[in-house]
Coordinates of N, CA, C and O in Angstrom, one line a residue:
X4 N 0.8 -1.2 0.0 CA 0.0 0.0 0.0 C 0.8 1.2 0.0 O 2.0 1.2 0.3
X5 N 0.2 2.3 -0.4 CA 0.9 3.6 -0.4 C 0.7 4.4 0.9 O 0.1 3.9 1.8
X6 N 1.2 5.6 0.9 CA 1.0 6.4 2.1 C 0.8 7.8 1.6 O 1.1 8.2 0.5
X7 N 0.2 8.6 2.4 CA -0.3 10.0 2.0 C 0.7 11.0 2.5 O 0.4 12.2 2.4
X8 N 1.9 10.7 3.0 CA 2.8 11.7 3.5 C 4.2 11.3 3.0 O 4.4 10.1 2.7
X9 N 5.1 12.2 3.0 CA 6.5 11.9 2.7 C 6.8 12.1 1.2 O 7.9 11.8 0.8
X10 N 5.8 12.5 0.4 CA 6.1 12.7 -1.0 C 7.1 13.9 -1.2 O 7.0 14.9 -0.5
X11 N 8.0 13.8 -2.2 CA 9.0 14.8 -2.4 C 8.4 16.2 -2.6 O 8.9 17.2 -2.3
X12 N 7.2 16.2 -3.2 CA 6.5 17.5 -3.6 C 6.0 18.3 -2.3 O 5.7 19.4 -2.4
X13 N 5.9 17.6 -1.2 CA 5.3 18.2 0.0 C 6.2 19.3 0.6 O 5.7 20.2 1.2
X14 N 7.5 19.1 0.4 CA 8.4 20.0 1.1 C 9.0 21.0 0.0 O 9.8 21.9 0.4
X15 N 8.6 20.9 -1.2 CA 9.1 21.8 -2.2 C 8.4 23.2 -2.1 O 7.2 23.2 -1.7
X16 N 9.1 24.2 -2.3 CA 8.5 25.5 -2.3 C 7.4 25.5 -3.4 O 7.5 24.9 -4.5
X17 N 6.3 26.2 -3.2 CA 5.2 26.3 -4.1 C 5.6 26.5 -5.5 O 5.1 25.9 -6.4
X18 N 6.4 27.5 -5.7 CA 6.8 27.9 -7.0 C 7.5 26.8 -7.7 O 7.4 26.5 -8.9
X19 N 8.4 26.0 -7.0 CA 9.1 24.9 -7.6 C 8.1 23.8 -8.0 O 8.3 23.1 -9.0
X20 N 7.1 23.6 -7.2 CA 6.1 22.5 -7.5 C 5.5 22.8 -8.9 O 5.4 21.9 -9.7
X21 N 5.1 24.0 -9.1 CA 4.5 24.4 -10.4 C 5.5 24.4 -11.5 O 5.2 24.0 -12.6
X22 N 6.7 24.8 -11.2 CA 7.7 24.9 -12.2 C 8.3 23.6 -12.6 O 8.6 23.3 -13.8
X23 N 8.5 22.6 -11.7 CA 9.2 21.4 -12.0 C 8.4 20.2 -12.2 O 8.8 19.3 -12.9
X24 N 7.2 20.1 -11.5 CA 6.5 18.8 -11.6 C 5.6 18.8 -12.8 O 4.9 19.8 -13.2
X25 N 5.6 17.7 -13.5 CA 4.8 17.4 -14.6 C 4.1 16.0 -14.4 O 4.7 15.1 -13.9
X26 N 2.8 16.0 -14.7 CA 2.0 14.8 -14.5 C 1.5 14.3 -15.9 O 0.9 15.1 -16.6
X27 N 1.7 13.0 -16.2 CA 1.1 12.5 -17.4 C -0.4 12.3 -17.3 O -0.9 11.9 -16.3
X28 N -1.1 12.8 -18.3 CA -2.6 12.7 -18.4 C -3.0 12.1 -19.7 O -2.2 11.8 -20.6
X29 N -4.3 11.8 -19.8 CA -4.8 11.3 -21.1 C -4.5 12.2 -22.3 O -4.1 11.7 -23.3
X30 N -4.6 13.5 -22.1 CA -4.4 14.4 -23.1 C -2.9 14.6 -23.4 O -2.4 14.9 -24.5
X31 N -2.1 14.5 -22.3 CA -0.6 14.7 -22.4 C 0.1 13.6 -21.7 O 0.6 13.8 -20.6
X32 N 0.2 12.4 -22.3 CA 0.9 11.3 -21.6 C 2.4 11.6 -21.3 O 2.9 11.0 -20.4
X33 N 2.9 12.5 -22.0 CA 4.4 12.9 -21.8 C 4.5 13.8 -20.5 O 5.6 14.0 -20.1
X34 N 3.4 14.3 -20.0 CA 3.4 15.1 -18.8 C 3.0 16.5 -19.1 O 3.4 17.0 -20.2
X35 N 2.3 17.1 -18.2 CA 1.9 18.5 -18.4 C 2.0 19.3 -17.1 O 2.1 18.7 -16.0
X36 N 1.9 20.6 -17.2 CA 1.9 21.4 -16.0 C 0.8 21.0 -15.0 O -0.2 20.4 -15.5
X37 N 1.0 21.4 -13.8 CA 0.0 20.9 -12.8 C -0.9 22.1 -12.3 O -0.6 23.2 -12.5
X38 N -1.9 21.7 -11.6 CA -2.8 22.6 -10.9 C -3.1 22.0 -9.6 O -3.0 20.8 -9.4
X39 N -3.4 22.8 -8.6 CA -3.7 22.4 -7.3 C -5.2 22.7 -7.0 O -5.6 23.9 -7.2
X40 N -6.0 21.7 -6.6 CA -7.4 21.9 -6.3 C -7.5 21.8 -4.7 O -7.1 20.8 -4.2
X41 N -8.0 22.8 -4.1 CA -7.9 23.0 -2.7 C -9.3 23.1 -2.1 O -10.2 23.8 -2.6
X42 N -9.5 22.4 -0.9 CA -10.7 22.6 -0.1 C -10.5 23.9 0.7 O -9.8 23.8 1.7
X43 N -11.2 24.9 0.3 CA -11.0 26.2 1.0 C -11.8 26.4 2.3 O -12.9 25.9 2.4
X44 N -11.2 27.1 3.2 CA -11.8 27.5 4.4 C -12.4 26.3 5.2 O -13.5 26.4 5.7
X45 N -11.7 25.2 5.2 CA -12.3 24.0 5.6 C -12.7 23.9 7.0 O -13.8 23.5 7.3
X46 N -11.8 24.3 8.0 CA -12.2 24.1 9.4 C -13.4 24.9 9.8 O -14.3 24.3 10.4
X47 N -13.4 26.2 9.5 CA -14.7 26.9 9.9 C -15.9 26.4 9.2 O -17.0 26.3 9.7
X48 N -15.7 26.0 7.9 CA -16.9 25.4 7.1 C -17.4 24.2 7.8 O -18.6 24.0 8.0
X49 N -16.5 23.3 8.2 CA -16.9 22.1 8.9 C -17.6 22.3 10.3 O -18.5 21.6 10.6
X50 N -17.1 23.4 10.9 CA -17.7 23.7 12.2 C -19.1 24.2 12.0 O -20.0 23.8 12.8
X51 N -19.4 25.0 11.0 CA -20.8 25.5 10.8 C -21.6 24.3 10.4 O -22.8 24.1 11.0
X52 N -21.2 23.4 9.6 CA -21.9 22.2 9.2 C -22.2 21.3 10.4 O -23.3 20.7 10.5
X53 N -21.2 21.2 11.3 CA -21.4 20.4 12.5 C -22.5 20.9 13.4 O -23.2 20.1 14.0
X54 N -22.8 22.2 13.3 CA -23.9 22.8 14.1 C -25.2 22.8 13.3 O -26.2 23.4 13.7
X55 N -25.2 22.2 12.1 CA -26.4 22.2 11.2 C -26.6 23.5 10.6 O -27.8 23.8 10.1
X56 N -25.6 24.3 10.4 CA -25.8 25.7 9.8 C -25.1 25.7 8.5 O -24.1 25.1 8.2
X57 N -25.7 26.5 7.6 CA -25.1 26.7 6.3 C -24.0 27.8 6.5 O -24.3 28.9 7.0
X58 N -22.7 27.5 6.1 CA -21.7 28.5 6.3 C -22.0 29.8 5.5 O -22.5 29.7 4.4
X59 N -21.6 30.9 6.1 CA -21.7 32.2 5.3 C -21.0 32.1 4.0 O -20.0 31.4 3.9
X60 N -21.5 32.8 3.0 CA -20.9 32.8 1.7 C -19.5 33.5 1.6 O -18.7 33.1 0.9
X61 N -19.4 34.6 2.4 CA -18.1 35.3 2.3 C -17.0 34.5 2.9 O -17.2 33.5 3.5
X62 N -15.8 35.0 2.7 CA -14.5 34.3 3.1 C -14.5 34.2 4.6 O -14.6 35.2 5.3
X63 N -14.5 32.9 5.1 CA -14.6 32.7 6.5 C -13.4 33.1 7.3 O -13.4 33.1 8.5
X64 N -12.3 33.3 6.6 CA -11.0 33.8 7.2 C -10.9 35.3 7.2 O -9.9 35.8 7.7
X65 N -11.8 36.0 6.5 CA -11.7 37.4 6.4 C -12.5 38.0 7.5 O -13.6 38.5 7.4
X66 N -11.9 38.0 8.7 CA -12.6 38.4 9.9 C -13.1 39.8 9.9 O -14.2 40.1 10.4
X67 N -12.3 40.8 9.4 CA -12.8 42.2 9.4 C -13.6 42.5 8.1 O -14.0 43.7 8.0
X68 N -13.7 41.6 7.2 CA -14.4 41.9 6.0 C -13.8 42.8 4.9 O -14.4 43.2 4.0
X69 N -12.5 43.0 5.1 CA -11.7 43.9 4.2 C -10.5 43.2 3.5 O -9.7 43.8 2.9
X70 N -10.4 41.9 3.8 CA -9.3 41.2 3.2 C -7.9 41.3 3.9 O -7.0 40.7 3.5
X71 N -7.9 42.2 4.9 CA -6.6 42.4 5.6 C -6.2 41.3 6.6 O -7.1 40.6 7.1
X72 N -5.0 41.0 6.6 CA -4.4 40.0 7.6 C -5.0 38.6 7.4 O -5.0 37.9 8.4
X73 N -5.4 38.3 6.2 CA -6.0 37.0 6.0 C -5.2 35.8 6.5 O -5.7 34.9 7.2
X74 N -3.9 35.8 6.2 CA -3.1 34.7 6.6 C -3.0 34.6 8.2 O -3.0 33.5 8.7
X75 N -3.0 35.7 8.8 CA -3.0 35.7 10.3 C -4.3 35.2 10.9 O -4.3 34.4 11.8
X76 N -5.4 35.7 10.3 CA -6.7 35.2 10.7 C -6.9 33.7 10.5 O -7.4 33.0 11.4
X77 N -6.4 33.3 9.4 CA -6.5 31.8 9.1 C -5.8 31.0 10.1 O -6.3 30.0 10.7
X78 N -4.6 31.4 10.4 CA -3.8 30.7 11.4 C -4.4 30.7 12.7 O -4.4 29.8 13.5
X79 N -5.0 31.9 13.1 CA -5.6 32.0 14.4 C -6.9 31.2 14.5 O -7.1 30.5 15.5
X80 N -7.8 31.2 13.5 CA -9.0 30.5 13.5 C -8.7 29.0 13.7 O -9.3 28.3 14.5
X81 N -7.7 28.5 12.9 CA -7.4 27.1 12.9 C -6.8 26.7 14.3 O -7.0 25.6 14.8
X82 N -6.0 27.6 14.8 CA -5.4 27.3 16.2 C -6.5 27.3 17.2 O -6.5 26.4 18.1
X83 N -7.5 28.2 17.1 CA -8.6 28.2 18.1 C -9.4 26.9 18.0 O -9.9 26.4 19.0
X84 N -9.5 26.3 16.8 CA -10.2 25.1 16.6 C -9.5 23.9 17.2 O -10.1 23.0 17.8
X85 N -8.2 24.0 17.2 CA -7.3 22.9 17.8 C -7.1 23.0 19.3 O -6.9 22.0 20.0
X86 N -7.2 24.2 19.8 CA -6.9 24.5 21.2 C -7.8 23.7 22.2 O -9.0 23.7 22.0
X87 N -7.2 23.1 23.2 CA -8.0 22.4 24.2 C -8.8 23.3 25.2 O -9.7 22.8 25.9
X88 N -8.4 24.6 25.2 CA -9.1 25.6 26.0 C -9.0 26.9 25.3 O -8.3 27.0 24.3
X89 N -9.7 27.9 25.8 CA -9.7 29.2 25.1 C -8.3 29.7 25.0 O -7.6 29.8 26.0
X90 N -8.0 30.1 23.8 CA -6.6 30.7 23.6 C -6.5 32.0 24.3 O -7.4 32.8 24.4
X91 N -5.3 32.3 24.8 CA -5.0 33.5 25.4 C -3.8 34.2 24.7 O -3.4 35.3 25.0
X92 N -3.3 33.5 23.7 CA -2.1 34.0 22.9 C -2.3 33.6 21.5 O -3.1 32.7 21.2
X93 N -1.5 34.2 20.6 CA -1.5 33.9 19.2 C -0.7 32.6 18.9 O 0.3 32.4 19.6
X94 N -1.0 31.9 17.9 CA -0.1 30.7 17.5 C 1.2 31.3 17.1 O 1.4 32.4 16.6
X95 N 2.2 30.4 17.2 CA 3.6 30.8 16.8 C 3.6 31.3 15.4 O 3.1 30.8 14.5
X96 N 4.3 32.5 15.3 CA 4.5 33.1 14.0 C 3.3 34.0 13.5 O 3.4 34.6 12.5
X97 N 2.2 34.0 14.3 CA 1.0 34.7 13.8 C 1.1 36.2 14.1 O 0.6 37.0 13.4
X98 N 1.8 36.6 15.2 CA 1.9 38.0 15.6 C 2.4 38.9 14.5 O 1.8 40.0 14.2
X99 N 3.3 38.4 13.7 CA 3.9 39.2 12.6 C 2.9 39.4 11.5 O 3.1 40.3 10.6
X100 N 1.8 38.7 11.4 CA 0.8 38.7 10.4 C -0.3 39.8 10.7 O -1.2 40.0 9.9
X101 N -0.2 40.4 11.9 CA -1.1 41.4 12.3 C -0.4 42.7 12.5 O 0.8 42.7 12.6
X102 N -1.2 43.8 12.5 CA -0.5 45.1 12.7 C 0.3 45.1 14.1 O -0.2 44.5 15.0
X103 N 1.3 45.9 14.1 CA 2.1 46.0 15.3 C 1.2 46.5 16.4 O 0.4 47.4 16.2
X104 N 1.4 45.9 17.6 CA 0.6 46.3 18.7 C -0.8 45.6 18.9 O -1.5 45.9 19.9
X105 N -1.1 44.8 17.9 CA -2.4 44.1 18.0 C -2.4 43.2 19.2 O -1.4 42.4 19.4
X106 N -3.4 43.2 20.1 CA -3.4 42.4 21.3 C -4.1 41.1 21.0 O -5.2 41.1 20.4
X107 N -3.5 40.0 21.4 CA -4.1 38.7 21.2 C -5.5 38.6 21.6 O -6.4 38.1 20.9
X108 N -5.8 39.1 22.8 CA -7.1 39.0 23.4 C -8.1 39.6 22.5 O -9.2 39.1 22.2
X109 N -7.8 40.8 21.9 CA -8.7 41.5 21.0 C -8.9 40.8 19.7 O -10.0 40.7 19.2
X110 N -7.9 40.2 19.2 CA -8.0 39.4 17.9 C -8.8 38.2 18.1 O -9.7 37.9 17.3
X111 N -8.6 37.5 19.3 CA -9.4 36.3 19.6 C -10.9 36.7 19.7 O -11.8 36.0 19.2
X112 N -11.2 37.8 20.4 CA -12.5 38.3 20.6 C -13.2 38.6 19.3 O -14.4 38.3 19.1
X113 N -12.4 39.1 18.3 CA -13.0 39.5 17.0 C -13.4 38.2 16.2 O -14.4 38.2 15.5
X114 N -12.5 37.2 16.3 CA -12.9 35.9 15.7 C -14.2 35.3 16.3 O -15.1 34.9 15.6
X115 N -14.3 35.3 17.6 CA -15.4 34.8 18.3 C -16.7 35.6 17.9 O -17.8 35.0 17.7
X116 N -16.6 36.9 17.8 CA -17.7 37.7 17.4 C -18.1 37.4 16.0 O -19.3 37.3 15.7
X117 N -17.1 37.4 15.1 CA -17.4 37.1 13.6 C -18.1 35.8 13.4 O -18.9 35.6 12.6
X118 N -17.6 34.8 14.2 CA -18.2 33.4 14.1 C -19.0 33.0 15.4 O -18.8 31.9 15.9
X119 N -19.8 33.9 15.8 CA -20.6 33.7 17.0 C -21.4 32.4 17.0 O -21.4 31.7 18.0
X120 N -22.0 32.0 15.9 CA -22.7 30.7 15.9 C -21.9 29.5 16.2 O -22.4 28.4 16.5
X121 N -20.6 29.6 16.0 CA -19.7 28.4 16.2 C -18.6 28.7 17.3 O -17.8 27.9 17.5
X122 N -18.7 29.9 17.9 CA -17.7 30.3 18.9 C -17.5 29.3 20.0 O -16.4 29.1 20.5
X123 N -18.6 28.6 20.4 CA -18.6 27.7 21.5 C -17.7 26.4 21.1 O -17.4 25.6 22.0
X124 N -17.4 26.2 19.8 CA -16.6 25.1 19.4 C -15.1 25.4 19.4 O -14.3 24.5 19.2
X125 N -14.8 26.7 19.6 CA -13.4 27.0 19.7 C -12.9 26.7 21.2 O -13.7 26.9 22.1
X126 N -11.7 26.2 21.3 CA -11.1 26.0 22.6 C -11.7 24.7 23.3 O -11.6 24.6 24.5
X127 N -12.2 23.8 22.5 CA -12.6 22.5 23.1 C -11.8 21.3 22.5 O -12.1 20.2 22.7
X128 N -10.8 21.6 21.7 CA -9.9 20.6 21.1 C -10.6 19.8 20.0 O -10.2 18.6 19.8
X129 N -11.5 20.4 19.2 CA -12.2 19.7 18.2 C -11.3 19.6 16.9 O -11.6 18.8 16.0
X130 N -10.2 20.2 16.9 CA -9.3 20.2 15.7 C -8.9 18.9 15.2 O -8.8 18.7 14.0
X131 N -8.6 17.9 16.1 CA -8.2 16.6 15.6 C -9.3 15.9 14.9 O -9.1 15.2 13.9
X132 N -10.6 16.1 15.3 CA -11.7 15.5 14.5 C -11.8 16.2 13.2 O -12.1 15.5 12.2
X133 N -11.6 17.5 13.1 CA -11.6 18.2 11.8 C -10.5 17.7 10.9 O -10.7 17.5 9.7
X134 N -9.3 17.5 11.5 CA -8.2 17.0 10.7 C -8.5 15.6 10.2 O -8.1 15.3 9.0
X135 N -9.2 14.8 10.9 CA -9.5 13.4 10.5 C -10.5 13.5 9.3 O -10.4 12.8 8.3
X136 N -11.5 14.4 9.4 CA -12.5 14.6 8.3 C -11.7 15.1 7.1 O -12.0 14.6 6.0
X137 N -10.8 16.0 7.3 CA -10.0 16.6 6.1 C -9.2 15.4 5.4 O -9.3 15.3 4.2
X138 N -8.5 14.6 6.2 CA -7.7 13.6 5.6 C -8.6 12.5 5.0 O -8.3 11.9 3.9
X139 N -9.8 12.2 5.6 CA -10.7 11.2 5.0 C -11.2 11.8 3.7 O -11.3 11.0 2.7
X140 N -11.5 13.1 3.6 CA -12.0 13.6 2.3 C -10.9 13.5 1.3 O -11.2 13.2 0.1
X141 N -9.7 13.8 1.6 CA -8.6 13.7 0.7 C -8.4 12.3 0.2 O -8.3 12.0 -1.0
X142 N -8.5 11.3 1.1 CA -8.4 9.9 0.7 C -9.5 9.5 -0.3 O -9.3 8.9 -1.3
X143 N -10.8 9.9 0.1 CA -11.9 9.6 -0.8 C -11.7 10.2 -2.2 O -12.0 9.6 -3.2
X144 N -11.2 11.5 -2.2 CA -11.0 12.1 -3.5 C -9.9 11.4 -4.3 O -10.1 11.2 -5.5
X145 N -8.8 11.0 -3.7 CA -7.8 10.4 -4.3 C -8.2 9.0 -4.9 O -7.8 8.6 -6.0
X146 N -9.0 8.3 -4.1 CA -9.5 7.0 -4.6 C -10.4 7.2 -5.8 O -10.4 6.4 -6.7
X147 N -11.2 8.2 -5.7 CA -12.1 8.5 -6.9 C -11.3 8.8 -8.1 O -11.5 8.3 -9.2
X148 N -10.3 9.7 -8.0 CA -9.4 10.0 -9.1 C -8.7 8.8 -9.6 O -8.6 8.6 -10.8
X149 N -8.2 7.9 -8.7 CA -7.5 6.7 -9.1 C -8.5 5.8 -10.0 O -8.1 5.3 -11.0
X150 N -9.7 5.7 -9.5 CA -10.8 5.0 -10.2 C -11.0 5.5 -11.6 O -11.3 4.8 -12.6
X151 N -10.9 6.8 -11.8 CA -11.0 7.5 -13.1 C -9.8 7.5 -13.9 O -9.7 8.0 -15.0
X152 N -8.7 6.9 -13.4 CA -7.4 6.9 -14.1 C -6.7 8.2 -14.1 O -5.9 8.5 -15.0
X153 N -6.9 9.0 -13.1 CA -6.3 10.3 -13.0 C -5.3 10.3 -11.8 O -5.6 9.9 -10.7
X154 N -4.1 10.7 -12.1 CA -3.0 10.8 -11.1 C -3.2 12.0 -10.3 O -3.4 13.2 -10.8
X155 N -3.3 11.9 -9.0 CA -3.4 13.0 -8.0 C -2.4 12.8 -6.9 O -2.2 11.7 -6.4
X156 N -1.7 13.9 -6.6 CA -0.8 13.9 -5.5 C -1.4 14.7 -4.3 O -1.8 15.8 -4.5
X157 N -1.4 14.1 -3.2 CA -2.0 14.8 -2.0 C -1.1 15.8 -1.5 O 0.1 15.6 -1.5
X158 N -1.6 16.9 -1.0 CA -0.9 18.0 -0.4 C -1.8 18.7 0.6 O -2.6 19.5 0.2
X159 N -1.7 18.3 1.9 CA -2.5 18.9 2.9 C -4.0 18.7 2.6 O -4.5 17.6 2.6
X160 N -4.7 19.8 2.3 CA -6.1 19.8 2.0 C -6.3 20.0 0.5 O -7.4 20.5 0.1
X161 N -5.4 19.6 -0.3 CA -5.5 19.8 -1.7 C -5.0 18.6 -2.5 O -4.3 17.7 -1.9
X162 N -5.3 18.6 -3.8 CA -4.8 17.5 -4.7 C -4.1 18.2 -5.9 O -4.7 19.1 -6.5
X163 N -2.9 17.7 -6.2 CA -2.2 18.2 -7.4 C -2.5 17.3 -8.5 O -2.3 16.1 -8.4
X164 N -3.0 17.8 -9.6 CA -3.3 17.0 -10.8 C -2.7 17.7 -12.1 O -2.3 18.9 -12.0
X165 N -2.7 17.0 -13.2 CA -2.4 17.7 -14.4 C -3.4 18.7 -14.7 O -4.6 18.6 -14.4
X166 N -3.0 19.8 -15.3 CA -3.9 21.0 -15.5 C -5.2 20.6 -16.3 O -6.2 21.1 -16.0
X167 N -5.1 19.6 -17.2 CA -6.3 19.2 -18.0 C -7.2 18.4 -17.1 O -8.3 18.1 -17.6
X168 N -6.8 18.0 -15.9 CA -7.7 17.1 -15.1 C -8.3 17.9 -13.9 O -8.8 17.3 -13.0
X169 N -8.3 19.2 -14.0 CA -8.9 20.0 -12.9 C -10.3 19.7 -12.7 O -10.7 19.5 -11.5
X170 N -11.1 19.5 -13.7 CA -12.5 19.3 -13.5 C -12.7 17.9 -12.8 O -13.6 17.8 -12.0
X171 N -12.0 16.9 -13.2 CA -12.1 15.6 -12.5 C -11.7 15.8 -11.0 O -12.4 15.2 -10.1
X172 N -10.7 16.5 -10.7 CA -10.3 16.8 -9.3 C -11.4 17.5 -8.5 O -11.7 17.2 -7.4
X173 N -12.0 18.5 -9.2 CA -13.0 19.3 -8.5 C -14.2 18.4 -8.3 O -14.8 18.4 -7.2
X174 N -14.6 17.5 -9.2 CA -15.7 16.6 -9.0 C -15.4 15.6 -7.9 O -16.3 15.4 -7.0
X175 N -14.2 15.1 -7.8 CA -13.8 14.2 -6.8 C -13.8 14.8 -5.4 O -14.3 14.2 -4.4
X176 N -13.3 16.0 -5.3 CA -13.3 16.8 -4.0 C -14.7 17.1 -3.6 O -15.0 17.0 -2.4
X177 N -15.5 17.6 -4.5 CA -16.9 17.9 -4.1 C -17.7 16.7 -3.7 O -18.4 16.7 -2.7
X178 N -17.5 15.6 -4.4 CA -18.2 14.3 -4.0 C -17.7 13.8 -2.7 O -18.5 13.4 -1.8
X179 N -16.4 13.9 -2.4 CA -15.9 13.5 -1.1 C -16.5 14.4 0.0 O -16.9 13.9 1.1
X180 N -16.5 15.7 -0.2 CA -17.1 16.6 0.8 C -18.5 16.3 1.1 O -19.0 16.2 2.2
X181 N -19.3 16.1 0.0 CA -20.7 15.8 0.1 C -20.9 14.5 0.9 O -21.8 14.4 1.7
X182 N -20.1 13.5 0.5 CA -20.3 12.2 1.2 C -20.0 12.2 2.7 O -20.7 11.6 3.5
X183 N -19.0 13.0 3.0 CA -18.6 13.1 4.4 C -19.5 14.0 5.3 O -19.7 13.8 6.4
X184 N -19.9 15.1 4.6 CA -20.6 16.2 5.3 C -22.1 16.3 5.0 O -22.8 17.0 5.7
X185 N -22.5 15.5 4.0 CA -23.9 15.6 3.7 C -24.3 16.9 3.1 O -25.5 17.3 3.1
X186 N -23.4 17.7 2.6 CA -23.6 19.0 2.1 C -22.8 19.2 0.8 O -21.7 18.7 0.6
X187 N -23.4 20.0 -0.1 CA -22.7 20.4 -1.3 C -22.0 21.7 -1.3 O -21.6 22.3 -2.3
X188 N -21.8 22.2 0.0 CA -21.2 23.6 0.1 C -19.7 23.6 0.2 O -19.2 24.6 0.8
X189 N -19.0 22.7 -0.4 CA -17.6 22.7 -0.5 C -17.2 24.0 -1.2 O -17.8 24.4 -2.2
X190 N -16.1 24.6 -0.7 CA -15.6 25.8 -1.4 C -14.2 25.4 -1.9 O -13.3 25.2 -1.2
X191 N -14.1 25.3 -3.3 CA -12.9 24.8 -3.9 C -12.2 26.0 -4.5 O -12.9 26.9 -5.1
X192 N -10.9 26.0 -4.5 CA -10.1 26.9 -5.3 C -9.1 26.2 -6.1 O -8.7 25.1 -5.7
X193 N -8.8 26.7 -7.2 CA -7.8 26.1 -8.2 C -6.7 27.1 -8.4 O -6.9 28.3 -8.6
X194 N -5.5 26.5 -8.2 CA -4.3 27.3 -8.4 C -3.5 26.7 -9.5 O -3.1 25.5 -9.4
X195 N -3.2 27.5 -10.6 CA -2.4 27.0 -11.7 C -1.0 27.5 -11.6 O -0.2 27.4 -12.6
X196 N -0.7 28.1 -10.5 CA 0.7 28.5 -10.3 C 0.9 29.9 -10.9 O 2.0 30.4 -11.1

């Protein structure tokens, strides 16, 4: 059997993955450029669904609604989902992603206010369950792609495929999300590098 971790592409810089990796496809058996199909905003999306709620349409990591500090908010939201108790500090490396002088307590409060319907799920250590759902979705999508004869390389919450196989990967990821969550509200993004 194979394994889902330890692939050489996992530790490559993003730019190198797109520049160097080629995947053979039906249209291009000699190999073609790749694309990455990603399950977006997954942890907060799963938390809303866990509560029987439809996730809001807007970017769930855009806490202030203006697109600022998105990487910091994403890191903070996911850390809050993993934390076994209410966070009192920012995750390692997150402080530099916010304006100088931003206080952790204020940032955490803003996340809880923005996601009030699921705020009670932060700080209870639910992150491991979300990670299991994420990896199960990825396995289901990879098995679906394998069944279709499409090569897919796993990368965290995404699948790398030949650029001409993006639609197959989107279908596999959406089907896996629906099967595991009972919802068609997967938010997919495609990166062609």
